[in-house]
Amino acid sequence: MKQRILNSRLLRSRTFLYALLGLVLAIGIAAAVLYVRNPAGITTIDPNDPPEPILEAAELEKLKTLQSTQDVFLLSGVSPDDSTILVAAGPSDDPAAGSASWLDIQTGELQPVPAEILQLVPQSQVAWKDNDTAVYVSNNANGDPVLVTLERASGEIRSEALPLNGKLLSLAPDGSRVLMEVGSDEGVDLMVSDIEAGTSEKLMSYVDGGSPQAISWTADGSKLAVVRYEISPELAADQSRVEELVMQDALGKLPLAQNPIFTGNTVDVFDLAQGTQQLAALRSDPNDGYLFHQLLWSPDGARLLARMTRPSQPAGREHPVVVVGAFPDRALYRVYDANLALTNTLDRPEIEAPLSSDALFLSPDEVVIPAAYRLNFSLFHFNLLSGEFRVLQPDVGTFLEASEGYQIHATHQSRQLVYNQSSFLSPPEIYRLDLDGGAPQALTHFNTRAADANQVRVDQVSFPLQDGTTRVGYLLQPVDAPFPPQDIPIVLYQQGGPGGPMTNRWGATAEEPFNLLPNFGFAVLFMPFSGREGFGPEFFRALADHDNFGQLDVAEGAQVVQHLLEQGYAKAGGVGIAGCSYGGYFVAQSITQYPDLYDAANVQCAVLDMVKWWEPNPYLVTFMEGSLPEDQPEEYRRDSPFYQASQVTTPLLLFHGSEDDLPFGIVRDFRNGIDEEITPVEMLVFKNEGHSLTLSSSRLVAAQELIAWFRKYLVP
């Protein structure tokens, strides 16, 4: 009764009108906020409350098994007695569920390391002080630096405070010294600290921005070499001038001799056994055109190996583009003696992948280089005395990356390599290769269940293009499928980038579906197009030539798909396309430029608007486009799928992370620009995910949706 009286009074009051208007406004604002967060036609996936499974129970169980792979890491090099290496394994989205172990590299036996190591994660290299003791730098619960000691025999873990007053850069291989940076009146001091003595000495000073880009110690920590870019104080103080120079460099308008980014490239070498004596430095030479990129001392400290990279000069640019070594087109290796005199040059097509090769010494006179070459990583052996070159292990898969280079380590005396590797047929595991004979031996079996569930066949394929060249790749099919295929649904896959190699490796997620889709009835064509490493400099830089970006590799993909159809490999109505990041861009550009060619598409975490992408990445985008947005607005628009959304007639499934650095709004507006009355389109936004789906629940949902989408829209 009281409520009725109150209502009647409100109706007679002028304030009711204001209340009503306020209520309408509040409802409108709430609706607008709700639309922005979850607009019509867009589904938000909460990893803490995922939707019900859409696959049948048996298929769901198989999917979970394929995605149950543990990440595997080699945390250290091999112990001095060639017996042991420190490894870790666990699910990628739950570090607390991981474990660390001592691995006997001869027997494969695992000896658990106490779980305390999971709270003291290495922030530096893990160094061996002797056969049973490993050390590394970590942070305690307060964030302070500590030296962690692992005793293999007793299983003990100890941590003690490190009196470091600066930024840690590197730990010596024997655990004796650390390299760090300390702010000073001159800018930054590069300091070396003796851990046992507790003393520190200054090696050099430089302005902010001149920090080491690569660091290498001799095995005993007595010598140190660093790659840096020297910057004059005057230039460092003029930020607008720096930005102008870098942009001119990205446009190819700076001769190398006048390019301070190139001429500042230097190698500084210090002999710490003689105090902080600085030996003669090495500098880049404009007449040579190569930059110092990585360094490695030989086991005896008598040789310094330098990985050299050549800046790209795309067609249409007057000069090479340096941008601090970010856009090289090839690599080679140079060997210097203790006096820094050049003694050897290792230069072959097999090792010229500019960003996907590394080096390690097998002995003072032998170098092994793992490199991406065509469709795989291989191991290449050089004898520095005889000049002999041989392939140790060809076409076997992909080595997993480390903080620097790849997870590959050589023993000290027994002539063995220990490495972490995956392939289409095997999830990541650790292997041993005896270099004097014998096949690789699997030392771990962390992912046996997933390997057993993986039922695929892999065949190498090649297709001609209209310009007379060919493109090679892999066709992955269900294990019992015939080859050559006939009238089957095939999904063309492209990975992220731009750049990087596309090599034989494990992938059972929607982002990397080459082990996912073939286990559920779909073939995947895994094929690198122009712009990938491992096929030579011209192939790698081709996307930046003239106005090729957004056009060349997309056209190559379309020609290959036409070949699939003409040969009867793919069934009419049965061609899909999928990719994430740059791969997502490739998909979106493909379905806007060739709207009648593809029958179903999946775009994930995609770049869609080149102008908007230029804003946070001006040098990368300027390098790829060869111009600024204001100078060639129509070219930028032509290369942006966002503006061609109305052309999309391919059924399209979009995935995007709510926390992705690539703006959600651009992908949403692209989706809204597609005519839903003509084209089926769905968009899933994954809550708490960034530029890649990392949570197991998100990956499970995305994989099911991808399978269901292709089942719905590709002719079986």
XYZ file of C-alpha atoms in Angstrom:
716
model
C 0.000 0.000 0.000
C 2.778 2.424 0.886
C 4.429 1.703 -2.469
C 1.193 2.490 -4.338
C 0.826 5.801 -2.527
C 4.427 6.682 -3.316
C 3.929 5.837 -6.988
C 0.832 8.017 -7.227
C 2.668 10.923 -5.713
C 5.510 10.485 -8.167
C 3.093 10.504 -11.048
C 1.779 13.849 -9.881
C 5.243 15.264 -9.406
C 7.307 17.006 -12.051
C 10.339 15.211 -10.672
C 8.983 12.003 -12.083
C 9.726 13.256 -15.573
C 13.365 13.852 -14.648
C 13.585 10.445 -13.019
C 12.155 8.821 -16.097
C 14.579 10.629 -18.382
C 17.460 9.633 -16.106
C 16.337 6.019 -16.156
C 16.115 5.999 -19.938
C 19.575 7.574 -20.188
C 21.027 5.031 -17.759
C 19.478 2.151 -19.687
C 20.832 3.608 -22.931
C 24.358 3.932 -21.554
C 24.235 0.413 -20.144
C 23.037 -0.922 -23.479
C 25.805 0.923 -25.298
C 28.447 -0.442 -22.939
C 27.009 -3.930 -23.324
C 27.092 -3.555 -27.113
C 30.725 -2.498 -27.091
C 31.637 -5.423 -24.855
C 29.435 -8.005 -26.511
C 27.763 -6.593 -29.640
C 25.186 -8.522 -31.617
C 26.694 -11.403 -33.555
C 29.756 -11.584 -31.315
C 30.168 -14.232 -28.626
C 32.438 -13.757 -25.639
C 34.209 -16.884 -24.411
C 35.051 -16.845 -20.707
C 37.900 -19.298 -19.949
C 36.533 -19.697 -16.418
C 33.064 -20.579 -17.711
C 33.526 -22.140 -21.162
C 30.539 -23.274 -23.251
C 29.467 -26.880 -23.403
C 31.518 -29.097 -25.768
C 30.211 -29.390 -29.314
C 32.152 -32.514 -30.321
C 31.050 -36.035 -29.511
C 32.648 -37.581 -26.427
C 35.202 -39.736 -28.294
C 36.331 -36.856 -30.517
C 36.496 -34.509 -27.553
C 38.729 -36.950 -25.704
C 41.018 -37.240 -28.722
C 41.193 -33.463 -29.021
C 42.092 -33.111 -25.352
C 44.827 -35.701 -25.780
C 46.317 -33.920 -28.802
C 46.296 -30.653 -26.868
C 47.673 -32.169 -23.659
C 51.274 -31.725 -24.761
C 53.686 -30.374 -22.193
C 56.099 -27.619 -23.038
C 59.655 -28.947 -22.757
C 62.742 -26.867 -21.957
C 66.465 -27.438 -21.738
C 67.367 -25.106 -18.868
C 71.125 -25.631 -18.874
C 73.999 -26.829 -20.959
C 75.613 -30.229 -20.413
C 77.500 -30.818 -17.151
C 81.333 -30.804 -17.350
C 81.422 -34.620 -17.077
C 79.047 -34.968 -20.071
C 76.462 -36.832 -18.010
C 73.615 -34.486 -17.143
C 71.442 -31.621 -18.288
C 68.698 -29.709 -16.435
C 65.237 -29.948 -18.028
C 61.736 -28.705 -17.248
C 58.320 -29.704 -18.553
C 54.734 -28.720 -17.897
C 51.510 -27.293 -19.343
C 51.951 -23.894 -20.965
C 49.099 -22.243 -19.041
C 49.922 -23.598 -15.562
C 53.582 -23.140 -14.537
C 52.795 -24.402 -11.047
C 51.958 -27.813 -12.527
C 55.388 -28.098 -14.133
C 58.456 -29.901 -12.883
C 62.218 -29.809 -13.275
C 64.591 -32.769 -13.421
C 68.190 -33.741 -13.924
C 68.291 -35.729 -17.165
C 70.980 -38.366 -17.655
C 71.824 -37.827 -21.317
C 73.152 -41.351 -21.746
C 70.277 -43.338 -20.190
C 67.354 -40.898 -20.266
C 66.816 -41.336 -16.517
C 65.102 -38.379 -14.814
C 65.989 -37.320 -11.270
C 63.438 -34.828 -9.870
C 64.542 -31.393 -8.681
C 62.655 -30.041 -5.637
C 59.551 -28.003 -6.510
C 61.126 -24.949 -4.886
C 62.737 -24.246 -8.243
C 59.299 -23.220 -9.568
C 59.357 -20.271 -7.136
C 62.918 -19.389 -8.137
C 62.616 -19.215 -11.912
C 65.951 -18.594 -13.684
C 66.467 -14.979 -14.754
C 69.867 -15.784 -16.248
C 71.686 -18.654 -17.899
C 72.086 -21.776 -15.746
C 75.833 -22.292 -15.246
C 77.777 -25.355 -14.061
C 80.363 -24.640 -11.338
C 81.447 -28.297 -11.257
C 80.069 -31.737 -12.175
C 77.376 -31.627 -9.472
C 76.628 -27.951 -8.917
C 74.600 -25.609 -11.104
C 73.908 -21.937 -10.351
C 71.757 -19.173 -11.765
C 70.361 -15.762 -10.844
C 66.713 -15.418 -9.832
C 64.521 -13.087 -7.776
C 63.134 -13.799 -4.337
C 59.576 -13.051 -3.201
C 60.520 -9.390 -2.677
C 61.938 -9.102 -6.189
C 65.540 -8.874 -4.975
C 68.273 -10.730 -6.919
C 69.467 -14.012 -5.451
C 72.031 -16.588 -6.522
C 70.385 -20.020 -6.628
C 72.567 -23.108 -6.179
C 71.352 -26.590 -7.203
C 73.205 -29.621 -5.861
C 72.606 -32.599 -8.110
C 73.838 -35.270 -5.679
C 71.970 -34.105 -2.564
C 69.001 -32.460 -4.269
C 69.539 -29.347 -2.158
C 68.446 -25.898 -3.364
C 70.030 -22.828 -1.773
C 69.495 -19.154 -2.446
C 71.560 -16.254 -1.168
C 71.208 -12.535 -1.705
C 73.290 -10.968 -4.462
C 74.416 -7.400 -3.744
C 73.644 -6.233 -7.285
C 72.714 -2.605 -7.738
C 71.804 -2.608 -11.381
C 70.127 -4.417 -14.259
C 71.353 -7.998 -14.744
C 72.413 -8.764 -18.312
C 74.271 -12.087 -18.205
C 75.898 -14.747 -16.017
C 79.274 -16.243 -16.972
C 79.229 -19.950 -18.013
C 81.150 -20.951 -14.880
C 78.965 -18.857 -12.580
C 81.869 -16.667 -11.484
C 80.787 -13.248 -12.775
C 77.727 -11.296 -13.797
C 77.411 -8.508 -16.318
C 75.061 -5.668 -15.453
C 74.141 -2.082 -16.260
C 74.105 0.743 -13.713
C 72.787 4.237 -14.314
C 75.377 7.017 -14.082
C 75.838 10.728 -14.754
C 77.224 9.813 -18.186
C 74.223 7.646 -19.034
C 74.835 3.956 -18.372
C 77.848 2.100 -16.977
C 78.538 -1.463 -18.100
C 79.786 -3.299 -15.009
C 81.207 -6.739 -14.325
C 80.822 -8.154 -10.822
C 82.873 -10.964 -9.286
C 80.307 -12.988 -7.324
C 82.699 -14.652 -4.879
C 84.801 -11.570 -4.169
C 81.793 -9.260 -4.133
C 83.654 -6.634 -6.183
C 82.521 -4.731 -9.271
C 84.453 -2.929 -11.995
C 83.332 -0.625 -14.769
C 84.018 -1.789 -18.302
C 82.696 1.207 -20.232
C 80.031 3.924 -20.316
C 77.533 4.818 -23.011
C 74.370 6.819 -23.524
C 70.964 5.267 -23.073
C 70.263 3.067 -26.114
C 73.828 1.785 -26.450
C 73.231 -1.404 -24.447
C 74.684 -4.756 -25.533
C 72.572 -6.521 -28.150
C 74.520 -9.782 -27.864
C 76.868 -11.115 -25.166
C 79.370 -13.978 -25.124
C 81.757 -15.200 -22.408
C 84.583 -17.666 -22.650
C 83.919 -20.918 -20.779
C 85.981 -19.806 -17.779
C 84.463 -16.316 -17.684
C 87.832 -14.662 -18.339
C 86.908 -12.949 -21.612
C 83.778 -11.108 -22.637
C 82.569 -9.902 -26.032
C 79.496 -7.759 -26.701
C 77.750 -6.390 -29.775
C 76.549 -2.800 -29.338
C 75.336 0.182 -31.324
C 77.327 3.285 -30.461
C 75.222 6.421 -30.304
C 76.712 9.873 -29.941
C 75.500 11.910 -26.949
C 74.370 14.665 -29.336
C 72.211 12.298 -31.355
C 70.855 10.533 -28.267
C 69.730 13.908 -26.885
C 67.749 14.754 -30.035
C 64.847 12.303 -30.104
C 63.192 13.925 -33.105
C 66.436 13.560 -35.075
C 66.655 9.877 -34.085
C 63.096 9.267 -35.270
C 63.793 11.081 -38.543
C 66.939 9.028 -39.195
C 65.215 5.732 -38.454
C 62.327 6.604 -40.771
C 64.713 7.651 -43.551
C 66.520 4.359 -43.020
C 63.250 2.388 -43.240
C 62.545 4.114 -46.560
C 66.010 3.169 -47.860
C 67.184 6.765 -48.180
C 70.396 6.608 -46.095
C 73.702 5.370 -47.587
C 75.365 2.914 -45.207
C 78.387 5.174 -44.735
C 76.070 8.004 -43.607
C 73.757 5.798 -41.595
C 74.650 6.024 -37.881
C 72.563 2.939 -37.188
C 74.973 0.968 -39.389
C 78.256 2.715 -38.621
C 77.603 2.485 -34.871
C 77.582 -1.325 -34.965
C 80.602 -2.539 -32.990
C 82.055 -5.482 -31.079
C 83.827 -4.712 -27.802
C 86.098 -7.401 -26.306
C 87.369 -7.379 -22.712
C 90.074 -9.505 -21.079
C 88.843 -9.810 -17.492
C 91.872 -11.847 -16.428
C 93.906 -8.642 -16.863
C 91.587 -6.413 -14.858
C 89.176 -4.818 -17.322
C 91.544 -4.530 -20.279
C 89.686 -3.762 -23.495
C 91.074 -5.465 -26.573
C 90.812 -4.051 -30.083
C 87.222 -3.580 -31.206
C 85.573 -4.795 -34.411
C 83.382 -2.422 -36.444
C 80.958 -2.756 -39.306
C 82.268 -1.691 -42.707
C 79.998 0.063 -45.252
C 82.064 -1.438 -48.074
C 81.330 -4.913 -46.709
C 77.655 -4.275 -45.897
C 77.315 -6.756 -43.002
C 76.414 -6.144 -39.359
C 77.716 -7.992 -36.313
C 74.696 -9.798 -34.878
C 75.682 -12.629 -32.475
C 78.949 -13.819 -30.912
C 80.333 -17.120 -29.612
C 83.698 -18.023 -28.079
C 85.290 -21.399 -28.805
C 85.671 -23.778 -25.820
C 89.348 -22.851 -25.392
C 88.750 -19.116 -25.794
C 91.104 -18.959 -28.780
C 88.460 -18.150 -31.407
C 85.540 -15.740 -31.593
C 82.724 -16.676 -33.980
C 80.609 -13.759 -35.242
C 77.245 -14.180 -36.898
C 76.962 -11.492 -39.575
C 73.716 -10.282 -41.139
C 73.242 -8.218 -44.289
C 70.579 -5.496 -44.274
C 67.893 -5.933 -46.911
C 67.677 -3.669 -49.918
C 64.205 -4.271 -51.376
C 63.620 -3.463 -55.022
C 62.710 0.193 -55.337
C 64.922 1.337 -52.409
C 68.078 3.304 -53.081
C 69.957 1.950 -50.060
C 69.792 -1.031 -47.657
C 67.499 -0.826 -44.646
C 69.253 -1.347 -41.299
C 66.894 -0.350 -38.433
C 69.246 -1.891 -35.871
C 69.520 -5.182 -37.738
C 65.779 -5.889 -37.755
C 65.431 -6.497 -41.505
C 68.417 -8.513 -42.776
C 68.114 -10.713 -45.854
C 70.930 -13.205 -45.255
C 73.556 -14.350 -42.747
C 77.087 -15.736 -42.765
C 79.632 -16.523 -40.033
C 83.160 -15.189 -39.534
C 85.816 -16.635 -37.252
C 88.453 -14.456 -35.579
C 91.555 -15.513 -33.650
C 92.483 -14.307 -30.164
C 93.906 -11.106 -31.692
C 90.646 -10.530 -33.592
C 92.209 -11.298 -36.977
C 89.798 -12.933 -39.451
C 90.702 -16.596 -40.086
C 87.607 -18.281 -41.568
C 84.334 -17.392 -43.279
C 81.418 -19.843 -43.231
C 79.121 -18.906 -46.079
C 76.710 -21.335 -47.703
C 73.056 -21.179 -48.851
C 72.096 -23.764 -46.221
C 72.986 -21.423 -43.335
C 71.976 -18.017 -44.703
C 68.537 -17.780 -43.018
C 69.070 -14.328 -41.492
C 67.108 -14.718 -38.260
C 66.679 -18.485 -38.007
C 70.174 -19.878 -37.632
C 72.563 -20.196 -34.708
C 75.965 -21.711 -33.964
C 77.737 -23.805 -31.346
C 81.245 -25.187 -31.052
C 81.573 -28.977 -30.987
C 85.312 -28.625 -30.336
C 87.790 -25.734 -30.700
C 88.065 -26.593 -34.404
C 84.485 -27.630 -35.258
C 81.314 -25.559 -35.569
C 77.755 -26.875 -35.824
C 75.113 -24.533 -37.217
C 71.402 -25.323 -36.836
C 69.494 -23.398 -39.499
C 66.113 -23.238 -41.144
C 66.606 -24.491 -44.682
C 63.568 -24.779 -46.911
C 60.925 -26.784 -44.970
C 62.951 -27.999 -41.971
C 65.746 -27.181 -39.589
C 68.960 -29.078 -40.206
C 72.359 -29.385 -38.517
C 75.383 -28.343 -40.591
C 78.961 -29.174 -39.583
C 82.092 -27.147 -40.456
C 85.679 -28.210 -39.783
C 87.675 -25.001 -39.387
C 91.006 -26.685 -40.107
C 90.152 -28.783 -43.177
C 87.302 -26.659 -44.509
C 85.088 -29.753 -44.721
C 81.313 -29.160 -44.753
C 78.713 -31.859 -44.125
C 75.086 -32.230 -43.134
C 74.692 -33.958 -39.784
C 70.930 -34.242 -39.702
C 68.675 -33.164 -42.577
C 64.919 -32.607 -42.762
C 63.960 -33.718 -39.286
C 61.682 -31.035 -37.883
C 62.175 -27.849 -35.904
C 64.405 -27.053 -32.940
C 62.688 -25.191 -30.145
C 63.870 -21.679 -29.391
C 65.828 -20.600 -26.321
C 66.269 -17.113 -24.851
C 69.162 -16.860 -27.295
C 69.193 -19.162 -30.322
C 67.870 -22.693 -30.012
C 67.762 -25.416 -27.385
C 70.776 -27.339 -28.665
C 73.850 -28.131 -26.571
C 77.124 -29.933 -27.298
C 78.914 -32.177 -24.855
C 82.494 -31.361 -23.932
C 84.348 -34.582 -24.813
C 81.892 -37.256 -25.982
C 80.984 -35.619 -29.347
C 77.248 -35.590 -28.777
C 74.466 -33.064 -29.233
C 71.427 -32.804 -26.971
C 68.441 -30.886 -28.324
C 64.722 -30.168 -28.019
C 62.758 -30.811 -31.205
C 59.268 -31.340 -32.596
C 57.795 -32.321 -35.951
C 54.448 -33.064 -37.589
C 54.810 -36.627 -36.304
C 56.105 -35.913 -32.792
C 55.419 -33.320 -30.083
C 58.435 -31.757 -28.349
C 60.927 -34.188 -26.818
C 64.630 -34.139 -25.985
C 67.017 -36.148 -28.170
C 70.694 -37.119 -28.227
C 72.688 -37.387 -31.438
C 76.078 -39.161 -31.476
C 78.101 -37.337 -34.106
C 80.374 -40.266 -34.843
C 77.458 -42.435 -35.986
C 73.991 -43.609 -35.165
C 70.430 -42.302 -35.329
C 69.018 -39.733 -32.887
C 67.870 -41.238 -29.584
C 64.799 -39.937 -27.761
C 65.758 -39.222 -24.154
C 62.359 -38.086 -22.875
C 58.789 -39.232 -23.350
C 56.778 -36.379 -21.874
C 54.284 -36.333 -24.749
C 53.850 -39.978 -25.701
C 50.046 -39.915 -25.339
C 49.677 -37.047 -27.796
C 52.126 -38.660 -30.233
C 50.161 -41.930 -30.140
C 46.867 -40.100 -30.731
C 48.291 -38.249 -33.730
C 47.155 -40.199 -36.806
C 48.376 -38.233 -39.829
C 50.382 -38.845 -42.966
C 52.802 -36.245 -44.310
C 53.753 -35.831 -47.982
C 55.901 -33.166 -49.588
C 54.246 -31.395 -52.518
C 55.186 -28.728 -55.055
C 53.105 -26.589 -57.402
C 54.077 -24.377 -60.352
C 53.296 -20.664 -60.422
C 52.534 -18.512 -63.424
C 56.003 -16.926 -63.376
C 57.663 -20.328 -63.876
C 58.777 -20.769 -60.257
C 57.447 -23.425 -57.906
C 56.293 -23.441 -54.308
C 56.974 -26.417 -52.059
C 55.243 -27.488 -48.877
C 53.650 -30.340 -46.993
C 50.219 -31.876 -47.342
C 49.010 -33.355 -44.065
C 46.100 -35.803 -44.264
C 44.399 -38.422 -42.102
C 46.772 -41.369 -41.737
C 44.757 -43.704 -44.005
C 44.274 -41.183 -46.837
C 45.732 -41.935 -50.285
C 48.367 -39.836 -52.000
C 48.021 -38.071 -54.363
C 44.693 -36.981 -52.879
C 41.479 -36.925 -54.865
C 38.453 -34.713 -54.209
C 39.110 -34.018 -50.543
C 38.543 -30.910 -48.386
C 41.844 -29.033 -48.008
C 42.615 -26.055 -45.757
C 45.422 -23.700 -46.811
C 47.365 -22.558 -43.718
C 49.614 -19.528 -43.222
C 51.457 -18.716 -40.006
C 52.195 -15.386 -38.348
C 54.871 -12.964 -39.395
C 55.603 -11.295 -41.705
C 58.835 -13.205 -42.099
C 60.175 -16.193 -40.241
C 60.502 -19.756 -41.520
C 57.631 -22.192 -41.985
C 59.114 -25.516 -40.942
C 57.956 -29.017 -40.002
C 56.787 -28.846 -36.360
C 54.040 -29.911 -33.969
C 50.835 -27.856 -33.763
C 47.444 -29.032 -32.485
C 45.679 -25.731 -31.837
C 43.394 -23.548 -33.919
C 46.335 -21.178 -34.322
C 48.584 -23.983 -35.618
C 46.106 -26.590 -36.897
C 48.402 -28.849 -38.902
C 48.122 -31.640 -36.326
C 44.567 -30.673 -35.415
C 42.537 -30.713 -38.624
C 44.008 -33.875 -40.232
C 43.015 -35.815 -37.117
C 39.423 -34.724 -37.710
C 39.061 -35.374 -41.429
C 40.581 -32.318 -43.141
C 43.820 -32.082 -45.090
C 46.082 -29.088 -44.383
C 48.348 -27.559 -47.014
C 51.350 -26.161 -45.135
C 53.174 -24.060 -47.728
C 55.557 -21.091 -47.389
C 54.992 -18.287 -49.875
C 57.207 -15.272 -50.617
C 58.490 -13.564 -47.492
C 59.641 -16.641 -45.535
C 63.169 -17.548 -44.454
C 65.123 -20.546 -45.671
C 64.678 -20.037 -49.424
C 67.288 -17.358 -50.092
C 67.498 -13.561 -49.798
C 65.321 -12.719 -52.805
C 62.507 -14.952 -51.566
C 62.712 -13.543 -48.030
C 62.628 -9.832 -48.921
C 60.154 -10.200 -51.801
C 57.150 -8.831 -49.887
C 58.991 -5.532 -49.369
C 59.923 -5.200 -53.068
C 58.055 -2.384 -54.863
C 54.323 -2.685 -53.969
C 54.333 -6.448 -53.332
C 53.108 -6.330 -49.749
C 49.544 -7.548 -49.423
C 49.599 -8.818 -52.993
C 52.414 -11.201 -53.925
C 52.023 -14.038 -51.407
C 48.223 -13.740 -51.558
C 48.350 -14.197 -55.334
C 50.721 -17.162 -54.963
C 48.297 -18.814 -52.555
C 45.433 -18.312 -54.995
C 47.435 -19.882 -57.834
C 48.221 -22.928 -55.706
C 44.564 -23.342 -54.767
C 43.616 -23.162 -58.454
C 46.133 -25.929 -59.080
C 44.591 -28.038 -56.293
C 41.204 -27.710 -57.968
C 42.432 -28.274 -61.523
C 44.320 -31.418 -60.514
C 41.306 -32.735 -58.649
C 43.184 -32.837 -55.356
C 40.629 -30.594 -53.678
C 36.917 -30.986 -54.203
C 34.964 -28.033 -55.579
C 33.375 -26.375 -52.585
C 35.988 -27.910 -50.311
C 38.809 -25.327 -49.998
C 39.320 -23.612 -46.661
C 41.890 -21.112 -45.457
C 43.123 -20.314 -41.932
C 45.774 -18.312 -40.102
C 46.601 -16.128 -37.092
C 48.299 -12.713 -36.805
C 49.986 -12.109 -40.174
C 48.440 -15.434 -41.171
C 45.072 -13.914 -40.271
C 45.927 -10.927 -42.445
C 46.801 -13.304 -45.292
C 43.406 -15.005 -44.913
C 41.447 -11.741 -44.777
C 43.315 -10.301 -47.758
C 42.789 -13.544 -49.683
C 39.010 -13.676 -49.192
C 38.619 -10.000 -50.120
C 40.774 -10.240 -53.248
C 39.567 -13.700 -54.319
C 36.004 -13.821 -52.961
C 34.909 -16.780 -55.112
C 37.923 -19.019 -54.525
C 37.637 -20.075 -50.880
C 34.662 -21.882 -49.380
C 35.292 -21.295 -45.656
C 37.761 -19.152 -43.726
C 39.104 -18.632 -40.228
C 40.778 -15.321 -39.330
C 42.540 -15.160 -35.950
C 44.197 -12.242 -34.107
C 44.524 -10.430 -37.419
C 46.035 -7.242 -38.759
C 43.323 -5.698 -40.925
C 44.111 -1.981 -41.324
C 47.642 -1.063 -42.400
C 47.241 2.592 -41.397
C 46.185 1.632 -37.881
C 48.987 -0.961 -37.730
C 51.488 1.712 -38.821
C 50.753 3.857 -35.758
C 52.368 1.511 -33.161
C 54.766 -0.096 -35.695
C 55.871 2.724 -38.024
C 59.282 1.311 -38.994
C 58.114 -2.250 -39.658
C 55.126 -1.140 -41.734
C 57.138 1.509 -43.574
C 59.726 -1.126 -44.446
C 57.079 -3.540 -45.756
C 55.080 -0.892 -47.658
C 58.075 1.159 -48.829
C 56.218 4.400 -48.145
C 54.398 6.437 -45.517
C 50.602 6.295 -45.251
C 50.222 9.954 -46.231
C 52.376 9.450 -49.330
C 50.507 6.436 -50.706
C 47.068 6.353 -49.057
C 45.515 4.266 -51.825
C 48.256 1.636 -51.571
C 47.722 1.362 -47.832
C 43.984 1.085 -48.433
C 44.470 -1.587 -51.112
C 46.593 -3.574 -48.673
C 43.991 -3.316 -45.886
C 41.252 -5.975 -45.842
C 39.307 -3.736 -43.447
C 38.174 -1.497 -46.318
C 37.093 -4.429 -48.485
C 34.793 -6.144 -45.990
C 31.800 -5.787 -48.307
C 33.617 -8.027 -50.815
C 33.623 -11.024 -48.456
C 31.349 -13.857 -49.560
C 33.338 -16.682 -47.934
C 31.742 -18.038 -44.710
C 33.990 -16.479 -42.082
C 34.809 -17.427 -38.490
C 36.803 -14.817 -36.529
C 38.750 -15.322 -33.275
C 40.194 -12.461 -31.234
C 41.575 -12.022 -27.721
C 39.961 -9.363 -25.554
C 43.441 -8.165 -24.494
C 45.050 -8.368 -27.941
C 47.297 -5.417 -28.804
C 45.628 -5.434 -32.222
C 42.444 -3.461 -31.542
C 39.287 -5.479 -31.066
C 37.225 -2.633 -32.535
C 38.848 -2.945 -35.968
C 38.044 -6.652 -36.159
C 34.510 -6.005 -34.892
C 33.920 -3.304 -37.506
C 35.355 -5.549 -40.237
C 32.887 -8.224 -39.194
C 30.035 -5.694 -39.195
C 30.991 -4.588 -42.702
C 30.167 -8.047 -44.075
C 26.649 -8.506 -45.396
C 25.223 -11.209 -43.107
C 22.306 -11.805 -45.454
C 24.789 -13.046 -48.050
C 27.724 -14.319 -45.995
C 27.671 -16.397 -42.792
C 29.982 -14.706 -40.277
C 30.657 -15.403 -36.621
C 33.090 -13.813 -34.208
C 34.355 -15.234 -30.915
C 36.135 -12.958 -28.447
C 38.229 -14.818 -25.878
C 38.259 -13.114 -22.517
C 41.635 -12.627 -20.763
C 43.532 -13.653 -23.899
C 46.078 -11.545 -25.759
C 47.550 -11.940 -29.229
C 47.534 -15.718 -28.955
C 45.289 -18.159 -27.111
C 47.363 -19.454 -24.203
C 44.769 -20.930 -21.828
C 43.934 -24.596 -22.325
C 40.198 -23.947 -22.011
C 40.353 -21.263 -24.731
C 42.348 -23.531 -27.020
C 39.849 -26.355 -26.526
C 36.900 -24.134 -27.419
C 38.640 -22.598 -30.449
C 39.670 -25.998 -31.835
C 36.115 -27.345 -31.587
C 34.673 -24.248 -33.250
C 37.222 -24.473 -36.065
C 36.438 -28.127 -36.737
C 32.698 -27.452 -36.633
C 32.998 -24.472 -38.987
C 34.856 -26.392 -41.657
C 32.498 -29.350 -41.264
C 29.590 -27.025 -41.866
C 30.904 -25.105 -44.858
C 33.395 -27.362 -46.672
C 31.952 -30.030 -48.943
C 32.934 -33.424 -47.430
